[in-house]
Coordinates of C-alpha atoms in Angstrom, one line a residue:
X1 CA 87.3 64.9 -53.4
X2 CA 90.1 67.0 -51.7
X3 CA 90.0 64.7 -48.7
X4 CA 90.4 61.7 -51.0
X5 CA 93.5 63.1 -52.7
X6 CA 94.9 64.2 -49.4
X7 CA 94.5 60.6 -48.0
X8 CA 96.0 59.2 -51.2
X9 CA 98.9 61.5 -50.9
X10 CA 99.6 60.5 -47.4
X11 CA 99.5 56.8 -48.3
X12 CA 101.8 57.4 -51.2
X13 CA 104.4 59.1 -49.0
X14 CA 104.2 56.3 -46.5
X15 CA 104.8 53.8 -49.3
X16 CA 107.8 55.7 -50.5
X17 CA 109.2 55.7 -46.9
X18 CA 108.7 51.9 -46.6
X19 CA 110.4 51.4 -50.0
X20 CA 113.2 53.7 -48.9
X21 CA 113.9 51.8 -45.7
X22 CA 113.9 48.5 -47.6
X23 CA 116.3 49.9 -50.0
X24 CA 118.7 51.1 -47.3
X25 CA 118.5 47.7 -45.6
X26 CA 119.2 45.9 -48.8
X27 CA 122.0 48.3 -49.4
X28 CA 123.6 47.4 -46.1
X29 CA 123.3 43.7 -47.0
X30 CA 124.7 44.4 -50.4
X31 CA 127.6 46.4 -48.9
X32 CA 128.6 43.6 -46.6
X33 CA 132.2 42.4 -47.3
X34 CA 132.6 39.5 -49.6
X35 CA 135.4 37.0 -49.9
X36 CA 138.3 38.5 -51.8
X37 CA 137.7 42.1 -50.6
X38 CA 139.9 44.1 -48.3
X39 CA 138.6 44.4 -44.7
X40 CA 140.9 46.4 -42.6
X41 CA 138.6 46.4 -39.6
X42 CA 135.7 44.1 -38.5
X43 CA 132.2 44.9 -39.6
X44 CA 129.3 45.5 -37.2
X45 CA 128.4 42.2 -35.5
X46 CA 132.0 40.9 -35.8
X47 CA 135.0 40.9 -33.5
X48 CA 138.6 40.7 -34.7
X49 CA 141.5 38.8 -33.1
X50 CA 144.9 39.5 -34.8
X51 CA 147.7 36.9 -35.2
X52 CA 149.3 38.3 -32.1
X53 CA 146.5 37.1 -29.8
X54 CA 148.0 34.9 -27.1
X55 CA 145.3 32.3 -27.3
X56 CA 146.4 31.4 -30.9
X57 CA 148.8 28.5 -31.0
X58 CA 151.6 28.2 -33.6
X59 CA 152.9 24.7 -34.2
X60 CA 156.3 24.3 -36.0
X61 CA 159.6 26.2 -36.1
X62 CA 159.3 28.3 -39.2
X63 CA 156.9 31.1 -38.1
X64 CA 158.0 34.6 -38.7
X65 CA 156.3 37.7 -37.2
X66 CA 156.4 40.6 -39.7
X67 CA 156.9 42.9 -36.7
X68 CA 158.6 45.5 -38.9
X69 CA 155.1 45.8 -40.5
X70 CA 153.0 44.4 -37.7
X71 CA 150.2 43.0 -39.8
X72 CA 150.9 39.3 -40.4
X73 CA 152.7 36.1 -39.5
X74 CA 153.9 33.5 -42.0
X75 CA 156.0 30.4 -42.5
X76 CA 157.8 28.9 -45.5
X77 CA 157.4 25.4 -44.0
X78 CA 154.8 22.9 -45.2
X79 CA 153.3 21.2 -42.2
X80 CA 153.6 24.2 -39.8
X81 CA 150.2 24.8 -38.4
X82 CA 148.0 27.4 -36.7
X83 CA 145.6 26.1 -34.0
X84 CA 142.6 28.1 -32.8
X85 CA 139.7 27.5 -30.5
X86 CA 136.7 29.9 -30.5
X87 CA 133.2 30.0 -29.2
X88 CA 130.6 31.4 -31.7
X89 CA 128.6 30.8 -34.8
X90 CA 130.6 32.5 -37.6
X91 CA 134.2 32.8 -38.7
X92 CA 136.3 34.9 -41.1
X93 CA 139.9 34.3 -42.1
X94 CA 141.8 37.5 -42.8
X95 CA 145.0 37.0 -44.9
X96 CA 147.1 38.5 -47.7
X97 CA 147.5 38.1 -51.5
X98 CA 150.9 38.0 -53.3
X99 CA 152.6 36.2 -56.2
X100 CA 154.8 34.3 -53.7
X101 CA 151.9 32.8 -51.7
X102 CA 150.4 29.3 -51.7
X103 CA 147.4 28.4 -53.9
X104 CA 146.1 25.9 -51.4
X105 CA 145.9 27.0 -47.8
X106 CA 143.8 24.5 -45.8
X107 CA 141.4 25.7 -43.1
X108 CA 139.8 23.0 -41.1
X109 CA 136.8 23.9 -38.8
X110 CA 135.7 20.9 -36.7
X111 CA 137.4 18.6 -39.3
X112 CA 135.5 20.2 -42.2
X113 CA 138.1 21.4 -44.6
X114 CA 138.1 24.4 -46.9
X115 CA 140.8 25.7 -49.3
X116 CA 142.1 29.3 -49.7
X117 CA 144.1 30.5 -52.7
X118 CA 146.5 33.2 -51.4
X119 CA 148.2 33.6 -54.8
X120 CA 147.7 36.7 -56.9
X121 CA 149.7 37.7 -60.0
X122 CA 151.2 40.8 -58.4
X123 CA 154.5 41.5 -56.6
X124 CA 152.8 44.3 -54.7
X125 CA 150.3 42.2 -53.0
X126 CA 147.2 43.0 -50.9
X127 CA 146.8 42.9 -47.2
X128 CA 143.9 42.5 -44.8
X129 CA 141.9 40.4 -47.2
X130 CA 138.7 38.5 -46.3
X131 CA 139.7 35.1 -47.7
X132 CA 137.2 32.7 -46.1
X133 CA 133.8 33.1 -44.4
X134 CA 131.8 30.5 -42.6
X135 CA 128.3 31.4 -41.3
X136 CA 125.5 29.6 -39.4
X137 CA 127.9 27.4 -37.4
X138 CA 126.5 25.7 -34.3
X139 CA 126.9 27.9 -31.2
X140 CA 129.6 26.0 -29.4
X141 CA 133.4 25.7 -29.2
X142 CA 135.0 25.2 -32.6
X143 CA 138.5 23.9 -33.4
X144 CA 140.3 25.5 -36.3
X145 CA 143.5 24.3 -37.9
X146 CA 145.3 26.3 -40.7
X147 CA 148.2 24.7 -42.7
X148 CA 149.5 23.8 -46.1
X149 CA 150.7 20.5 -47.5
X150 CA 153.3 22.2 -49.7
X151 CA 155.7 25.1 -49.2
X152 CA 155.2 28.0 -48.5
X153 CA 152.9 27.9 -45.5
X154 CA 149.9 30.2 -44.7
X155 CA 150.0 34.0 -44.5
X156 CA 147.8 34.9 -41.5
X157 CA 146.6 38.3 -40.4
X158 CA 143.8 37.3 -38.0
X159 CA 140.2 36.1 -37.7
X160 CA 136.8 37.7 -37.2
X161 CA 134.2 35.9 -35.1
X162 CA 130.8 36.9 -33.5
X163 CA 130.9 40.2 -31.6
X164 CA 129.9 38.3 -28.5
X165 CA 132.2 35.3 -29.3
X166 CA 135.3 34.3 -27.5
X167 CA 138.8 33.2 -28.4
X168 CA 139.8 30.3 -26.1
X169 CA 143.3 29.0 -25.0
X170 CA 144.7 26.1 -27.0
X171 CA 146.2 24.1 -24.2
X172 CA 144.0 21.0 -24.7
X173 CA 143.6 18.6 -21.9
X174 CA 141.1 16.0 -20.6
X175 CA 140.8 14.2 -17.3
X176 CA 138.3 11.8 -15.7
X177 CA 137.0 11.9 -12.1
X178 CA 138.0 8.2 -11.7
X179 CA 140.9 6.2 -13.0
X180 CA 139.4 2.8 -12.1
X181 CA 136.1 1.3 -10.9
X182 CA 134.7 -2.0 -9.8
X183 CA 131.2 -3.0 -10.8
X184 CA 128.9 -6.0 -10.7
X185 CA 127.2 -7.2 -13.8
X186 CA 124.2 -4.9 -14.6
X187 CA 125.3 -2.2 -12.2
X188 CA 126.3 1.3 -13.3
X189 CA 128.4 4.2 -12.0
X190 CA 128.9 7.8 -13.0
X191 CA 132.1 8.8 -14.9
X192 CA 132.7 12.5 -15.8
X193 CA 135.2 14.2 -18.0
X194 CA 136.7 17.6 -17.6
X195 CA 138.2 19.3 -20.6
X196 CA 140.3 22.4 -21.4
X197 CA 138.9 24.3 -23.1
X198 CA 135.5 23.6 -21.7
X199 CA 132.5 22.5 -23.8
X200 CA 134.5 20.7 -26.5
X201 CA 133.2 17.5 -27.9
X202 CA 134.2 14.2 -26.3
X203 CA 134.0 10.8 -27.8
X204 CA 133.6 7.8 -25.4
X205 CA 134.8 4.3 -26.3
X206 CA 135.0 1.0 -24.6
X207 CA 137.7 -1.5 -25.3
X208 CA 135.1 -4.3 -24.8
X209 CA 131.4 -3.5 -24.8
X210 CA 130.6 -7.1 -23.7
X211 CA 132.2 -6.1 -20.4
X212 CA 131.2 -2.5 -20.0
X213 CA 130.0 0.5 -22.1
X214 CA 129.5 4.2 -21.6
X215 CA 126.1 5.7 -21.8
X216 CA 126.5 9.3 -22.9
X217 CA 122.9 10.2 -22.1
X218 CA 123.3 9.3 -18.4
X219 CA 127.0 9.9 -18.0
X220 CA 127.4 6.4 -16.6
X221 CA 129.5 3.3 -17.2
X222 CA 127.2 0.2 -17.4
X223 CA 128.6 -3.2 -16.6
X224 CA 127.4 -5.7 -19.2
X225 CA 129.4 -8.8 -18.4
X226 CA 132.2 -10.3 -16.3
X227 CA 135.8 -9.2 -17.1
X228 CA 138.0 -6.1 -17.4
X229 CA 138.0 -3.3 -20.0
X230 CA 139.0 0.3 -20.5
X231 CA 136.7 3.2 -21.0
X232 CA 138.5 6.0 -23.0
X233 CA 137.3 9.6 -23.4
X234 CA 138.9 11.5 -26.3
X235 CA 138.6 15.2 -27.3
X236 CA 136.8 15.1 -30.7
X237 CA 139.3 17.0 -32.8
X238 CA 141.5 14.3 -34.3
X239 CA 144.5 14.9 -32.1
X240 CA 143.8 11.9 -29.7
X241 CA 144.0 13.9 -26.5
X242 CA 142.4 11.3 -24.1
X243 CA 142.1 9.9 -20.6
X244 CA 141.0 6.4 -19.6
X245 CA 139.4 4.5 -16.7
X246 CA 139.9 0.8 -16.0
X247 CA 136.7 -1.1 -15.3
X248 CA 136.6 -4.4 -13.5
X249 CA 133.3 -6.3 -13.6
X250 CA 132.5 -9.2 -11.4
X251 CA 129.4 -11.5 -11.5
X252 CA 126.3 -10.3 -9.9
X253 CA 125.8 -12.1 -6.6
X254 CA 122.7 -13.5 -5.1
X255 CA 122.4 -12.5 -1.5
X256 CA 122.2 -15.5 0.8
X257 CA 118.6 -16.5 1.3
X258 CA 117.1 -17.7 4.5
X259 CA 117.7 -21.5 4.8
X260 CA 114.9 -23.8 3.8
X261 CA 113.6 -26.8 5.6
X262 CA 115.3 -29.9 4.1
X263 CA 113.1 -31.8 1.6
X264 CA 115.4 -34.6 0.6
X265 CA 116.2 -33.7 -3.0
X266 CA 119.9 -34.4 -2.3
X267 CA 122.5 -34.6 0.4
X268 CA 125.3 -32.0 0.5
X269 CA 128.5 -33.2 2.1
X270 CA 131.0 -30.5 3.2
X271 CA 134.5 -31.4 4.5
X272 CA 136.1 -28.6 6.6
X273 CA 139.8 -28.0 6.8
X274 CA 139.9 -29.5 10.2
X275 CA 138.7 -32.8 8.8
X276 CA 135.1 -32.5 10.2
X277 CA 132.4 -33.5 7.6
X278 CA 129.0 -32.0 7.6
X279 CA 126.0 -33.2 5.8
X280 CA 122.7 -31.5 4.9
X281 CA 119.5 -32.9 3.2
X282 CA 118.6 -30.0 0.9
X283 CA 116.5 -29.1 -2.1
X284 CA 118.0 -28.7 -5.6
X285 CA 117.4 -25.0 -5.3
X286 CA 119.4 -24.9 -2.0
X287 CA 122.2 -26.8 -3.7
X288 CA 122.3 -24.2 -6.5
X289 CA 122.2 -21.3 -4.1
X290 CA 125.1 -22.8 -2.1
X291 CA 127.3 -23.4 -5.2
X292 CA 126.6 -19.9 -6.5
X293 CA 127.5 -18.4 -3.1
X294 CA 130.7 -20.5 -3.0
X295 CA 131.9 -19.4 -6.5
X296 CA 131.0 -15.7 -6.0
X297 CA 132.8 -15.6 -2.6
X298 CA 135.9 -17.0 -4.4
X299 CA 135.8 -14.1 -6.8
X300 CA 134.8 -11.3 -4.4
X301 CA 135.9 -11.1 -0.8
X302 CA 133.2 -8.5 -0.2
X303 CA 130.5 -11.2 -0.4
X304 CA 129.1 -12.8 2.7
X305 CA 131.8 -15.1 4.2
X306 CA 129.2 -17.6 5.7
X307 CA 126.3 -19.7 4.4
X308 CA 123.4 -20.7 6.5
X309 CA 121.7 -24.1 6.6
X310 CA 118.6 -25.0 8.6
X311 CA 118.8 -28.2 10.5
X312 CA 115.6 -28.8 12.5
X313 CA 115.1 -26.0 15.0
X314 CA 118.5 -24.4 14.6
X315 CA 120.6 -22.8 11.9
X316 CA 124.0 -24.1 11.0
X317 CA 126.7 -21.7 9.6
X318 CA 129.4 -22.8 7.2
X319 CA 132.4 -20.4 6.8
X320 CA 133.7 -20.2 3.2
X321 CA 137.4 -20.2 4.1
X322 CA 137.0 -23.3 6.3
X323 CA 135.6 -25.5 3.4
X324 CA 138.1 -28.0 2.0
X325 CA 135.7 -29.7 -0.4
X326 CA 132.1 -30.5 -1.0
X327 CA 130.0 -32.9 -3.0
X328 CA 126.3 -33.7 -3.7
X329 CA 124.9 -37.2 -3.5

C-alpha cells in the first residue's frame, strides 16, 4: 500500500510539473504584445529597424526627422510615401498616437492594403506603439508602401521583422540579358531578368502572343507565328519598373531536299537575270519545295542561296539572286 501511494504521489507531482510548464508557455503567448500596446524594443524572434535605416526610402518633400527627440519621422503632406523592401515572414509597424494624427494611414504589403488609426484623444500622445501586425507571410521579398490620402501624413518610428529577416535597398531596377532576338516559328530561346532587389516578383507580358510568348516555367521565349512583338518584364509591385526585348519571328524554313528524278507532273521555267531560261520537268512536290525555298530566301538571307535540281545523271544549281522570274506549266 505504501508503494502504491508513493507511486501515486510521484505521478501527481509530474502532472503538476507538466501543467506548470503549459501555464508558463501559455503565459508567454498571452504576454506577447498586441496591436495598440507600447513596444519600446523588439520581442524575442523579432528584429527592429528604425526610421533612420538607410534602406528605407522616403518619397516626397515634406518629411521631417524629429532629431531633437530621435524617435520618429513624419510629414504633413498627403501623398508623401515610405517605401520598404524586406525579406521575411512577419511584419510589425511601430508608430505613435496623438490627437493631431491621421485616422487612416495606409500600409500596403504586396498590394494588400491595411489601415492604421494613429489618432487618440490626447495631446500628450504615446510613442513606440505596435500599430499593425502581419504574420504567416510567404518567405520571400515583400514590398511595403506607407502613405495617407489626406493630410497629415504617417507618423513612423520603425518596423519589426523576423529575427533572421533582412531589410533590403529600395533602388528598384530590372534588366534583361537580351534586348532583341530573332527566331523562327516554333523555335525558342532563353530570356533572363535580373532585378534589384533580387527575388522580387516579375510579370512577363507579350505585346502579341500570336507572334511570341514567354514561358515562365522554362524561362524561354517561344515563337508562335511570323511577325514582330515585344516581350516585357515588369517588377510586380505596381510601379511599372520594366525592361523589354524585341522579338522578330520569321517563317520556319524547310531545308532543301535532295533533288528528285523528274516525273513529268509539270514543267518549271526559270529565267535568269542574264536572259538564260532553264526548264525542269518536276513533280508537284518539287514545285512546292522550290516555291517555299524561294519565298523563305526572300525573307531570310541566312537560308541556302541555291536550289538543286536533278537532270539525268547530274545536278543543276540555281542561285536565288540570279532568278529574274519563274513559272510552272
